[in-house]
Coordinates of C-alpha atoms and ligand atoms in Angstrom, one line a residue:
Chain A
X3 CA 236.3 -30.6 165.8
X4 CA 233.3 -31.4 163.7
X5 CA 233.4 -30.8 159.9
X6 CA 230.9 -28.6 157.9
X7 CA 230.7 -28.7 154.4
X8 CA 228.6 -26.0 152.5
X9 CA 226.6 -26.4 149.5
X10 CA 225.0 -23.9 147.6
X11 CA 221.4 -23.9 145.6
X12 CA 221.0 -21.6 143.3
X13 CA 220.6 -19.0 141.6
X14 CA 220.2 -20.5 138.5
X15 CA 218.3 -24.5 139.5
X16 CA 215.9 -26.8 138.3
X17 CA 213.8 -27.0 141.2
X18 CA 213.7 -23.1 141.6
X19 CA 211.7 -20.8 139.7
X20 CA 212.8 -17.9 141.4
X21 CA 216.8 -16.8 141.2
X22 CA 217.8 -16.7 144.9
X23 CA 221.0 -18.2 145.9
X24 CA 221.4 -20.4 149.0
X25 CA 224.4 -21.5 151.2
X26 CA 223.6 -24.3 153.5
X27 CA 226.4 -25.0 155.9
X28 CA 225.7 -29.1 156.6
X29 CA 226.9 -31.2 159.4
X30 CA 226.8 -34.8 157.6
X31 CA 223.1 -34.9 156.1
X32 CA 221.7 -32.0 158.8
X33 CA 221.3 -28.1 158.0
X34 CA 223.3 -25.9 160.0
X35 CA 223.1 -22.4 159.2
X36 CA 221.9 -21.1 155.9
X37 CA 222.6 -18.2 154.4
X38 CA 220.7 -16.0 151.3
X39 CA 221.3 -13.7 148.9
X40 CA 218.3 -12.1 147.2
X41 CA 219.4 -9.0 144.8
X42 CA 219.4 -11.4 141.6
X43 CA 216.6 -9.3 140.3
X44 CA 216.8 -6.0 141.7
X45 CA 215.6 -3.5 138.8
X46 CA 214.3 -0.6 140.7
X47 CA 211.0 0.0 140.5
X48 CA 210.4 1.9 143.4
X49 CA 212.0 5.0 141.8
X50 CA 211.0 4.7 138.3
X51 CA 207.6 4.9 140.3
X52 CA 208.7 8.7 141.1
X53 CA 210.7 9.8 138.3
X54 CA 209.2 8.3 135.1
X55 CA 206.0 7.6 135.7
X56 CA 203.0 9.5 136.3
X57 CA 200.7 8.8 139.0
X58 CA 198.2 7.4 136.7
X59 CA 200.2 4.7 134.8
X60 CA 202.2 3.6 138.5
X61 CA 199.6 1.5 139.1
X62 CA 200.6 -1.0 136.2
X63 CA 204.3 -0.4 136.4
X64 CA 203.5 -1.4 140.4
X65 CA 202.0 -4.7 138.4
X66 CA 205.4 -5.3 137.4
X67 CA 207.0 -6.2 139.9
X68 CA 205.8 -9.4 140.8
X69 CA 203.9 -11.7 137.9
X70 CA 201.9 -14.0 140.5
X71 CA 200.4 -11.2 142.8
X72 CA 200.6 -8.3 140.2
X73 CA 196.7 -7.9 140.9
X74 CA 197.3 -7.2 145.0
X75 CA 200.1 -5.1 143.6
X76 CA 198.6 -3.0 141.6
X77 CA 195.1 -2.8 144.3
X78 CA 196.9 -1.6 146.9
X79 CA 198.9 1.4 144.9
X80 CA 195.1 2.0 143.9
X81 CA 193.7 1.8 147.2
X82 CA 196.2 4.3 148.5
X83 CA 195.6 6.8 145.5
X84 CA 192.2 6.8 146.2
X85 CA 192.7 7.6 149.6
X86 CA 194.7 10.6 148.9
X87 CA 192.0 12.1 146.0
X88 CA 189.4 11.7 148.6
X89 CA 187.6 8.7 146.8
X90 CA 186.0 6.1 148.2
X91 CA 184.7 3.0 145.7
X92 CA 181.3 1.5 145.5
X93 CA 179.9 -1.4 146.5
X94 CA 180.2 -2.9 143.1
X95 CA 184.1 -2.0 141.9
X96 CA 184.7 -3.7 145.6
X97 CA 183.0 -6.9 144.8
X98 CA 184.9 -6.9 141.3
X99 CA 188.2 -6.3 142.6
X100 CA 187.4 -8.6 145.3
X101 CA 186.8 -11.3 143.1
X102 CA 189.5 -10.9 140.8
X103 CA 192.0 -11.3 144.2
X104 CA 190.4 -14.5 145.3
X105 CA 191.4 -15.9 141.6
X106 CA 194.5 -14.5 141.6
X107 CA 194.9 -16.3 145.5
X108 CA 193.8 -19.6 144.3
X109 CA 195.6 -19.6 141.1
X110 CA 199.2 -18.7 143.4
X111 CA 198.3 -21.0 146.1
X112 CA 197.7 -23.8 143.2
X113 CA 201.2 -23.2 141.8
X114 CA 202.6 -23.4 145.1
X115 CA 200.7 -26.8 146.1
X116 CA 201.9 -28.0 142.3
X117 CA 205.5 -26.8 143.1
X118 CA 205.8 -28.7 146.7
X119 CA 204.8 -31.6 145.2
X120 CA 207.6 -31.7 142.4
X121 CA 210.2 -30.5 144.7
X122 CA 209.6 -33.2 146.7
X123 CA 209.5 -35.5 144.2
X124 CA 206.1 -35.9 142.9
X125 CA 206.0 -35.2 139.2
X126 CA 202.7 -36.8 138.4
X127 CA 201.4 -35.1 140.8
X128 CA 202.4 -31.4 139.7
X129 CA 201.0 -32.6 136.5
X130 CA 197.7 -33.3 137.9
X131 CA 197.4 -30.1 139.9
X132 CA 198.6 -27.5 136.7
X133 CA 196.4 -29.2 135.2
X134 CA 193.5 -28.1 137.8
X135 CA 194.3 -25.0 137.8
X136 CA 194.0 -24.0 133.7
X137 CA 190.9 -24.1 134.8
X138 CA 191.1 -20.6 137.2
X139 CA 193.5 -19.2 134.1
X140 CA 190.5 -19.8 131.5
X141 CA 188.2 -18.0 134.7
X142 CA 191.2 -15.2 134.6
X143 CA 191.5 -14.9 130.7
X144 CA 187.5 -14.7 130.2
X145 CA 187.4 -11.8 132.9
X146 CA 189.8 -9.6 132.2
X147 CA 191.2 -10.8 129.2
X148 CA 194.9 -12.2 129.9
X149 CA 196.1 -14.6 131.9
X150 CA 199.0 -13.3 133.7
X151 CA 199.6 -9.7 134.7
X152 CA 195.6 -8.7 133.5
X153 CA 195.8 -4.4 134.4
X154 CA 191.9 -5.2 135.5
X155 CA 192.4 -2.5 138.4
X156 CA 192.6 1.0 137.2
X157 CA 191.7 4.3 139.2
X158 CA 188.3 5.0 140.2
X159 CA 187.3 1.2 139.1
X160 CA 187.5 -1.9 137.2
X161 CA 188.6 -1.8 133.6
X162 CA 186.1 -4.7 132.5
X163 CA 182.5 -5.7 133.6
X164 CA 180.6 -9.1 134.5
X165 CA 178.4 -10.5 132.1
X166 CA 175.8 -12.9 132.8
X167 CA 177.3 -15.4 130.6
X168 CA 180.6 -15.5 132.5
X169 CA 178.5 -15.6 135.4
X170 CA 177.7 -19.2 134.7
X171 CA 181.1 -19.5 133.3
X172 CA 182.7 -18.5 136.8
X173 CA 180.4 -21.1 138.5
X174 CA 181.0 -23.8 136.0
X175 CA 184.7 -23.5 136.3
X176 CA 184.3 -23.4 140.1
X177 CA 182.2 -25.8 140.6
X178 CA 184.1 -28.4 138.4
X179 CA 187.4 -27.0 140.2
X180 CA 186.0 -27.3 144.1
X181 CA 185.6 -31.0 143.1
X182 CA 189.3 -31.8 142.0
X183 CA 190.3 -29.5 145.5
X184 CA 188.7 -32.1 147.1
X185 CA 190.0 -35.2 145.6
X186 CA 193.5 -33.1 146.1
X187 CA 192.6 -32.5 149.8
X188 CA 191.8 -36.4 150.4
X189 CA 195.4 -37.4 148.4
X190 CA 197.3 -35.1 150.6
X191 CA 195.8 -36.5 153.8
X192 CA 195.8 -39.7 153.4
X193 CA 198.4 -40.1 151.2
X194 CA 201.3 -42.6 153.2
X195 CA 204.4 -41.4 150.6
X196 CA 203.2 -38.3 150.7
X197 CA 203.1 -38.1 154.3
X198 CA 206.7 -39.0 154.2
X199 CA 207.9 -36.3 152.7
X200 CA 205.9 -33.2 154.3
X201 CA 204.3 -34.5 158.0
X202 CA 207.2 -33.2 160.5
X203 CA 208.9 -32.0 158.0
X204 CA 210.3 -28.0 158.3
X205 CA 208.3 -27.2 161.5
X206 CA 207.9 -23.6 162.5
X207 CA 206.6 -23.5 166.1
X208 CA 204.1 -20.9 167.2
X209 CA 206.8 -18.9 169.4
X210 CA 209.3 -18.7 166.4
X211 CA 206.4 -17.6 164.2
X212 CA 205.8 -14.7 166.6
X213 CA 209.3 -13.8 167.4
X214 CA 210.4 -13.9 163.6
X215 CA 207.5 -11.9 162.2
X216 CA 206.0 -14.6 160.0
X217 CA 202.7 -13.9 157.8
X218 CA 200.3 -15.2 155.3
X219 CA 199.9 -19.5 155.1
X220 CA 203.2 -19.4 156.8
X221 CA 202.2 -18.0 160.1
X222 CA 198.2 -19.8 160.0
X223 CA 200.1 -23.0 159.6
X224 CA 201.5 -22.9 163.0
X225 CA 198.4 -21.2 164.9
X226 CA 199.2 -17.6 164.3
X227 CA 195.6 -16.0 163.3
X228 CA 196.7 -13.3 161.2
X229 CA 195.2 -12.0 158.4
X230 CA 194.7 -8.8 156.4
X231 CA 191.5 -9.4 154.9
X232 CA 189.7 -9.4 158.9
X233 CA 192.3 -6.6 160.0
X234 CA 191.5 -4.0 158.1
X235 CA 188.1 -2.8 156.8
X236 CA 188.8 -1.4 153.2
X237 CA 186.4 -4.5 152.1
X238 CA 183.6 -6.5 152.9
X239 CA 184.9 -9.5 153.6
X240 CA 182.8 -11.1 156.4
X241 CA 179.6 -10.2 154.2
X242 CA 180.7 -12.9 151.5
X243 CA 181.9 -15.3 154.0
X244 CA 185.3 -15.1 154.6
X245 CA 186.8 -17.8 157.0
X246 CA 190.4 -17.7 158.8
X247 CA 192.0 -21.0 158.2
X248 CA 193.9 -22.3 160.9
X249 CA 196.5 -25.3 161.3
X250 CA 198.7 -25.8 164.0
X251 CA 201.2 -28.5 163.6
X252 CA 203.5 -26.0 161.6
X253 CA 205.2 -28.4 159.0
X254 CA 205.1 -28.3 155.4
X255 CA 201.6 -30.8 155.5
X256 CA 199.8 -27.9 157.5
X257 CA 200.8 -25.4 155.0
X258 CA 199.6 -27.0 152.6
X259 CA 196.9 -27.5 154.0
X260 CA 196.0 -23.9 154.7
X261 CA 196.6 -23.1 151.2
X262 CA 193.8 -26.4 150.0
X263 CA 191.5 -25.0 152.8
X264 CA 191.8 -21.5 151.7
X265 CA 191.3 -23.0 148.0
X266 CA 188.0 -23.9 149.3
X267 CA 186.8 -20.5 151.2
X268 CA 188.1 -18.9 147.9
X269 CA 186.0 -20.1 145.7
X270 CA 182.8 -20.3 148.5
X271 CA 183.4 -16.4 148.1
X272 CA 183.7 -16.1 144.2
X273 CA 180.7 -18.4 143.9
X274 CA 178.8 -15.3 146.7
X275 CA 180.4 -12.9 144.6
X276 CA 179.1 -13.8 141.1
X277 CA 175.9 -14.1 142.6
X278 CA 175.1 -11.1 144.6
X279 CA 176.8 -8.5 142.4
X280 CA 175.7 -5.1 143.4
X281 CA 174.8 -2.3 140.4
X282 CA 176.5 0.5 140.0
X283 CA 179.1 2.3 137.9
X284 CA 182.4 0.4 137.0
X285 CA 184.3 3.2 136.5
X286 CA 184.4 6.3 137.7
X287 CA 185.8 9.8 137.1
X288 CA 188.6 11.1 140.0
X289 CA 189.8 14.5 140.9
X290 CA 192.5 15.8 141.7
X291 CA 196.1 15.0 142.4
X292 CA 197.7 13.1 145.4
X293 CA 198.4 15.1 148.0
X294 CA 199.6 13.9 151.3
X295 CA 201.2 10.4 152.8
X296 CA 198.7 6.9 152.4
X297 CA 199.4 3.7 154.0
X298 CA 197.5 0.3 153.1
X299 CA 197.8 -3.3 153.7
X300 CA 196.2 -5.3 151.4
X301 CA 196.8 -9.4 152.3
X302 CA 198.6 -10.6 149.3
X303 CA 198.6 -14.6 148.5
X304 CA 201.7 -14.9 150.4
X305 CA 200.9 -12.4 153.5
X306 CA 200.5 -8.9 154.1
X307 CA 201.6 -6.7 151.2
X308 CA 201.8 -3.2 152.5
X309 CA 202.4 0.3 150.5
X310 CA 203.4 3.9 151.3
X311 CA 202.1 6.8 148.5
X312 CA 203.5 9.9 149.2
X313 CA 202.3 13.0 147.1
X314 CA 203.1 16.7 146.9
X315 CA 199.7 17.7 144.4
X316 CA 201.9 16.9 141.4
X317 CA 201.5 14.7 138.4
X318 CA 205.1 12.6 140.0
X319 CA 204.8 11.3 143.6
X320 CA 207.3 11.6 146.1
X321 CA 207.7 8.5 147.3
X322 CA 206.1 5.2 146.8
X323 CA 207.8 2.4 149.2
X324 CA 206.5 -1.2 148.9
X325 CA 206.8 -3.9 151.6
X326 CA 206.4 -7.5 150.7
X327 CA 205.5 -10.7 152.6
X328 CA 208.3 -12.5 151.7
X329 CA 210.7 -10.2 152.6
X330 CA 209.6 -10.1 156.3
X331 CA 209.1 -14.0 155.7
X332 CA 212.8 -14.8 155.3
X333 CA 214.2 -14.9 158.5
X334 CA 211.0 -17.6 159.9
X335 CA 212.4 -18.9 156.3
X336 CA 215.6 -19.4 157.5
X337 CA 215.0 -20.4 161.0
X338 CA 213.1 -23.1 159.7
X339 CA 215.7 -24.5 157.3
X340 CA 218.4 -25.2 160.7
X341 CA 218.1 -28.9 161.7
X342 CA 216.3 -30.1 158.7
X343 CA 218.0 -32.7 156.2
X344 CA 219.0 -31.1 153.1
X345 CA 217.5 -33.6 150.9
X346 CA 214.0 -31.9 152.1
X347 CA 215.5 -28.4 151.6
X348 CA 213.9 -27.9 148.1
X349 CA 210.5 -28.8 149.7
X350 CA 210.7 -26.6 152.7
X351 CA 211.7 -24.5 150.2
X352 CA 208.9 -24.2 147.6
X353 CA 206.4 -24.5 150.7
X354 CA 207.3 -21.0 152.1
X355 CA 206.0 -19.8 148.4
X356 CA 209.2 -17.1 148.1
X357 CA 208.6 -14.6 145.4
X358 CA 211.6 -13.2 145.0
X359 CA 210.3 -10.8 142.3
X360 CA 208.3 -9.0 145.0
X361 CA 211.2 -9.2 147.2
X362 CA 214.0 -7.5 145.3
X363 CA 211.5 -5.4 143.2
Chain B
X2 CA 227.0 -37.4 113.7
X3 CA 223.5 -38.4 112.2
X4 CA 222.7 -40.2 115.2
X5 CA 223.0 -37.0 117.4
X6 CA 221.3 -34.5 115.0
X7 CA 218.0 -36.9 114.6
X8 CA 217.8 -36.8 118.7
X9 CA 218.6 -32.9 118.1
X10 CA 215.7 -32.6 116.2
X11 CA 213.1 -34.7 117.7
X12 CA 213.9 -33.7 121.8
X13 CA 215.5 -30.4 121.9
X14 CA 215.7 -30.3 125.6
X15 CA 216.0 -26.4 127.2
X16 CA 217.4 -24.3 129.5
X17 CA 215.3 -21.6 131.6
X18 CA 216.6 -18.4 132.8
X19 CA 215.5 -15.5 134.7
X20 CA 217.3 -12.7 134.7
X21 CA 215.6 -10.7 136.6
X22 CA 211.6 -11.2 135.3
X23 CA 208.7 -10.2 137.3
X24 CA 208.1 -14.0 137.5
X25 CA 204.7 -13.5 134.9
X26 CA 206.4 -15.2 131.5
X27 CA 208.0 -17.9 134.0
X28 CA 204.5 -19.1 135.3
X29 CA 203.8 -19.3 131.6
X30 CA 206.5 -21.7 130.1
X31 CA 205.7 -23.9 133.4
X32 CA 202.0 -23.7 132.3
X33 CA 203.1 -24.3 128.7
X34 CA 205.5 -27.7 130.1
X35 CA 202.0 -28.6 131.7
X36 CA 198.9 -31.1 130.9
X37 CA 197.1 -28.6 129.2
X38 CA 199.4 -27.0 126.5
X39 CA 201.8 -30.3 126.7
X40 CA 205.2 -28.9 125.0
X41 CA 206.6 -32.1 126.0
X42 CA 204.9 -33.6 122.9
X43 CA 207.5 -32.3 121.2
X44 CA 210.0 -34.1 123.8
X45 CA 211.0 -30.9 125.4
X46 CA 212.1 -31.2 128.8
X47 CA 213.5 -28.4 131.3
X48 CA 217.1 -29.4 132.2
X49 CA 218.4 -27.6 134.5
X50 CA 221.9 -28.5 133.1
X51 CA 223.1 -26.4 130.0
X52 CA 225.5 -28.6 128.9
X53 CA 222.8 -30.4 127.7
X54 CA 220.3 -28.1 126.7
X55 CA 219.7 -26.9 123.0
X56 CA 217.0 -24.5 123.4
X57 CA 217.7 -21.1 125.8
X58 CA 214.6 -19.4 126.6
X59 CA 215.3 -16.0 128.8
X60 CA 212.8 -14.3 130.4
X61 CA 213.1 -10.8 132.7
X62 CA 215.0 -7.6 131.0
X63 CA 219.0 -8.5 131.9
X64 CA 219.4 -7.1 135.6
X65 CA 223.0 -6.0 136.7
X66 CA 223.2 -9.3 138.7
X67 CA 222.1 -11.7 136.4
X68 CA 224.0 -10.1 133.0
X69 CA 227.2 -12.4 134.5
X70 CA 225.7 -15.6 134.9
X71 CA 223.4 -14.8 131.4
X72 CA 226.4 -15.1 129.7
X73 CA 228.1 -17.9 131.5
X74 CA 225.2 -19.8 130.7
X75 CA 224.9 -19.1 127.4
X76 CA 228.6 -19.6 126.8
X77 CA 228.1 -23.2 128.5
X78 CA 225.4 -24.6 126.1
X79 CA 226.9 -26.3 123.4
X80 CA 226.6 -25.4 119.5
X81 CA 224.0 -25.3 118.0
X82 CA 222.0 -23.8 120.0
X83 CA 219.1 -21.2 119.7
X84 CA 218.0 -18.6 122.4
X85 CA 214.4 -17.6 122.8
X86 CA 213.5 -14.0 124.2
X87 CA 210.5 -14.4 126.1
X88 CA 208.4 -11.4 126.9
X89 CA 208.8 -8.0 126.1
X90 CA 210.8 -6.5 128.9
X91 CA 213.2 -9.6 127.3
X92 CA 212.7 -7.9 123.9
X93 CA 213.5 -4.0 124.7
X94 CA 213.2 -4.0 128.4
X95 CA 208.9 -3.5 128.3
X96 CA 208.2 -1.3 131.5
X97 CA 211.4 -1.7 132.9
X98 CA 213.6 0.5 130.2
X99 CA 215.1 2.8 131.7
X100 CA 215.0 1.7 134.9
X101 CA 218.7 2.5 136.8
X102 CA 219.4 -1.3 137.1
X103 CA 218.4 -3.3 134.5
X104 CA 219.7 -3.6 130.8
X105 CA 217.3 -2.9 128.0
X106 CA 216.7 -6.5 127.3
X107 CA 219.0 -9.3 126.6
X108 CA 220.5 -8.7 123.0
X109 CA 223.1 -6.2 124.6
X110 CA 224.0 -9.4 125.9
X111 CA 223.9 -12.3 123.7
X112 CA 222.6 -13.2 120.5
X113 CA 218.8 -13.8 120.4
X114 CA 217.1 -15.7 117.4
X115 CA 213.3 -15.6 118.1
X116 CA 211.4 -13.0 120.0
X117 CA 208.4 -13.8 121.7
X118 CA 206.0 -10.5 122.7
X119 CA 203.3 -9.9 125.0
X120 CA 203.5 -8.7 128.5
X121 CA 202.9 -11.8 129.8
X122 CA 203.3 -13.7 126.7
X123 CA 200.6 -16.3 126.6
X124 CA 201.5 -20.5 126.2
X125 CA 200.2 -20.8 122.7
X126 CA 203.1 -17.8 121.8
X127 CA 205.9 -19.9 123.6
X128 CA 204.8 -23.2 121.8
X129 CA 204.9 -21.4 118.3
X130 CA 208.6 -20.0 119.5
X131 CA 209.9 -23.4 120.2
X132 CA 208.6 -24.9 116.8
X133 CA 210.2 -22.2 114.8
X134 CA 213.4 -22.4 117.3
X135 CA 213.6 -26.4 115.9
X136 CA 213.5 -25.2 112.4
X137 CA 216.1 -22.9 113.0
X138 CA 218.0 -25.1 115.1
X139 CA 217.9 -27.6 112.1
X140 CA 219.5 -25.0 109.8
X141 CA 222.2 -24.5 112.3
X142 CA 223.3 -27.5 113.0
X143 CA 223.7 -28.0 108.9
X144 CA 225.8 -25.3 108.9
X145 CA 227.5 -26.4 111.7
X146 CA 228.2 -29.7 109.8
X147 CA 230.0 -27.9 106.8
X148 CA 233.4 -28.6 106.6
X149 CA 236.0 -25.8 107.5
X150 CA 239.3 -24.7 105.2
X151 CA 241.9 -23.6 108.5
X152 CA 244.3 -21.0 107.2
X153 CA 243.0 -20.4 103.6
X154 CA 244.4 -17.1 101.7
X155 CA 246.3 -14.5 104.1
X156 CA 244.6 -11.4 103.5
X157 CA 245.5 -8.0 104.8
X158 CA 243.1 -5.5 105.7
X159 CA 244.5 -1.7 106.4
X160 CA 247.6 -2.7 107.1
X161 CA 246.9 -5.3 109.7
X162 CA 246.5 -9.3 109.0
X163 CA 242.9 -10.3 108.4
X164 CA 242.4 -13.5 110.4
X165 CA 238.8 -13.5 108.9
X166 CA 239.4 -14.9 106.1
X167 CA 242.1 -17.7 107.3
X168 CA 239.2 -20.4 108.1
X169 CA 236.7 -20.8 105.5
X170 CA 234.0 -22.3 104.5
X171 CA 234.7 -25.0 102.1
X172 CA 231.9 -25.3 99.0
X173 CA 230.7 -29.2 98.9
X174 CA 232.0 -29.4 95.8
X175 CA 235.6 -28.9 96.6
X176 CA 236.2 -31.5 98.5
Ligands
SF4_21 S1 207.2 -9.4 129.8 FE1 205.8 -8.7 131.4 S2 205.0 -10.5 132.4 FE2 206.8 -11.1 131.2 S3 208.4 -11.0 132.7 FE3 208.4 -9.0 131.6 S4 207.1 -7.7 132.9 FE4 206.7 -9.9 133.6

């Protein structure tokens, strides 16, 4: 009979931001069968969204509920408001709004590339890429004036305008940024120790990605072409050059790859952005209540966030159910983590990006 | 003892919790460890052991899950030792009071010496908490260092024996 041992990470750990709790069952130095437990941060939003709150203010308590992706949070409540008053945006609230949720994408995917990297081992090299990415923060701070959790998207519009001067600072910032993304991109290809840890490391193949229902960087790392931003057409995102990025290999190298390669197409579209900026109102006046049932997907840093408004005409809502990527990431999550070594398991870990906060809400 | 309270004082390593944050103030103390803000230049470093931790900085309004292992931490880190709230929903639960499964923020739990606010609250806030949280550690740990009096004057108080009074605090004088 062969002998298991199992070892638990988590919830409380040093290499995990996020209070999930593991139990790997290993057979000598190989993962066997894993196990999760996500409720550590349950606090029940969902139905403080229909019994103390008003419609109006859901949007930031939806904000709430997760601190890296609070802006796709709170733009897809928005987006499905709208759709029940009967409103539809203009061009230039859609440019705004799409502009702060590429800097919110390439600040998350930056964390994530900086968290890889010390999970595997590579201090110096989180260093360097925190480092990098104060410089989408400042972008972030200028804009909308914090640098976490900014309420920029409020009903009927934007809460702040563009000026000219942080027009130049937004390509200053990018410009000087695209630079270090490409020094970053040359490092993790060429890199040999790097290559150690994350080529062939946690493979997801292309059948597993379909069968399990993985999204985001998750599923484009193994071939998967799925993405919300081409899926649905509640913004223009082929008119400001929008790319899918596609890997194929599967492993924790292509996923980070994605994420550098979609660094890049992010700021190519915040660059076309700032510069084409249509004129118009920033903030305009709704009617009405909700009234009715709204569904939208909105494609969140991590994969496709989706939400449910229900209204009866009232100032309270009905119902208000919120779907996030990593929850239908966890079983590719876990699929992945069987027949890996547990020393990479922190890795494999902090590649899938888990937000936890989104997931137990 | 000298030896230990000069480290003390100089590298106050800490201990971070989340019990149950929406992951904003989180992204902020790891932005405040990195390049740009550079706590370790006070020779802070994350542990992720609170055995050896001084500093306890708690972020996210006490969930019902995480109120156990709040206080097994905190009763794991040894004296003196200073907990940081950070963030509001820490402070009075921000916009999560109320809410059916969370706790109002962590002082229900356990004792909290500096509050940091802001919903997210920014680097440059966390940095000032940690410099005051070293000046309050300091004052704790000369406290700590006063001598103790075990079983000084039996006192009764309504009826029942005080043990408050049996260890004292012995003035510097009387010994
Ligand atoms: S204070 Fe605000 S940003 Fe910080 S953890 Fe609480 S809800 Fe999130």
């Amino acid at each position: 009979m062969k002998k298991t041992i199992q070892i638990p990470l988590g919830s409380q750990h040093i290499s995990l931001l996020e209070p999930i709790r593991f139990k790997f069952e290993c057979e000598n130095e190989k993962i066997i069968g894993v196990d999760a437990d996500v409720g550590f941060v349950h606090r029940g939003v969902e139905l403080a969204c229909t019994r103390s709150f008003e419609f109006k203010q859901v949007g930031y308590v939806v904000a709430r509920v997760c601190g890296l992706c609070a802006i796709t949070h709170s733009l897809s409540y928005t987006l499905a408001v709208e759709k029940l008053l009967g409103y539809e945006a203009n061009d230039r609230i859609k440019y705004l709004r799409m502009l702060m949720v590429e800097l919110d994408r390439i600040h998350s995917h930056m964390l994530c590339l900086a968290h890889t990297a010390e999970n595997a081992g590579f201090e110096a090299l989180f260093m360097q890429i925190m480092a990098d990415r104060e410089l989408v923060m400042d972008l972030q701070e200028a804009i909308s004036g914090n640098r976490v959790q900014f309420d920029f998207i409020a009903i009927g519009g934007v809460n702040r305008d563009l000026t000219p001067e942080l027009t130049s600072l937004i390509h200053k910032n990018l410009t000087l940024l695209s630079e270090k993304i490409d020094t970053l991109i040359g490092l993790f290809d060429n890199n040999w120790s790097l290559s150690l840890k994350y080529k062939g490391v946690g493979v997801l193949s292309l059948e597993d990605a379909y069968t399990y229902n993985a999204l985001g960087p998750l599923a484009r790392a193994t071939g998967l072409a799925t993405d919300v931003r081409v899926e649905t057409s509640d913004f223009p995102y082929e008119a400001i050059g929008y790319k899918m990025v596609l890997e194929s290999t599967g492993d924790i190298y292509a996923r980070n790859f994605v994420r550098l390669r979609e660094i890049v197409n992010s700021i190519a579209m915040c660059k076309n952005i700032a510069d084409n900026l249509p004129s118009g109102e920033i903030l305009e006046k709704t009617k009405g209540k909700p009234k009715g049932e709204a569904v939208v997907r909105v494609e969140a840093p991590r994969g496709e966030l989706f939400y449910l408004v229900r209204g009866n005409g009232g100032n309270m809502l009905e119902r208000v159910r919120i779907k996030t990527p990593t929850f239908s990431g966890i079983p590719a999550m876990m699929e992945v983590f069987k027949g890996s070594e547990y020393a990479d398991a922190p890795a494999i870990l902090a590649s899938f990006d888990p937000c936890m906060s989104c997931t137990a809400k | 003892m000298k030896f230990f309270t000069a480290f003390r004082k100089k590298s106050p390593w800490i201990l971070h919790y989340n019990a149950g944050s929406c992951n904003g103030c989180d992204i902020e103390i790891l932005a405040a460890l990195g390049p740009k803000f550079d706590l370790e230049r006070f020779g802070v470093i994350n542990t992720g052991n609170p055995k050896q931790s001084d500093i306890f900085l708690v972020t996210g309004p006490v969930t019902y899950r995480s109120r156990e292992r709040l206080v097994e931490l905190y009763s794991q880190i040894p004296e003196p030792k200073v907990v940081i709230a950070v963030g509001s929903c820490t402070a009075t639960g921000g916009v999560f009071r109320g809410m059916y499964n969370v706790e109002d923020g962590i002082d229900q739990y356990i004792p909290v010496d500096v509050y940091v606010p802001g919903c997210a609250s920014t680097p440059q806030l966390i940095i000032d908490a940690i410099v005051k949280a070293l000046e309050i550690l300091e004052t704790k740990s000369k406290e700590i260092e006063k001598p103790f009096k075990l079983f000084g004057a039996i006192a009764m108080v309504g009826n029942k024996l005080s043990r408050l009074n049996m260890a004292t605090r012995v003035k510097h004088d009387e010994i």
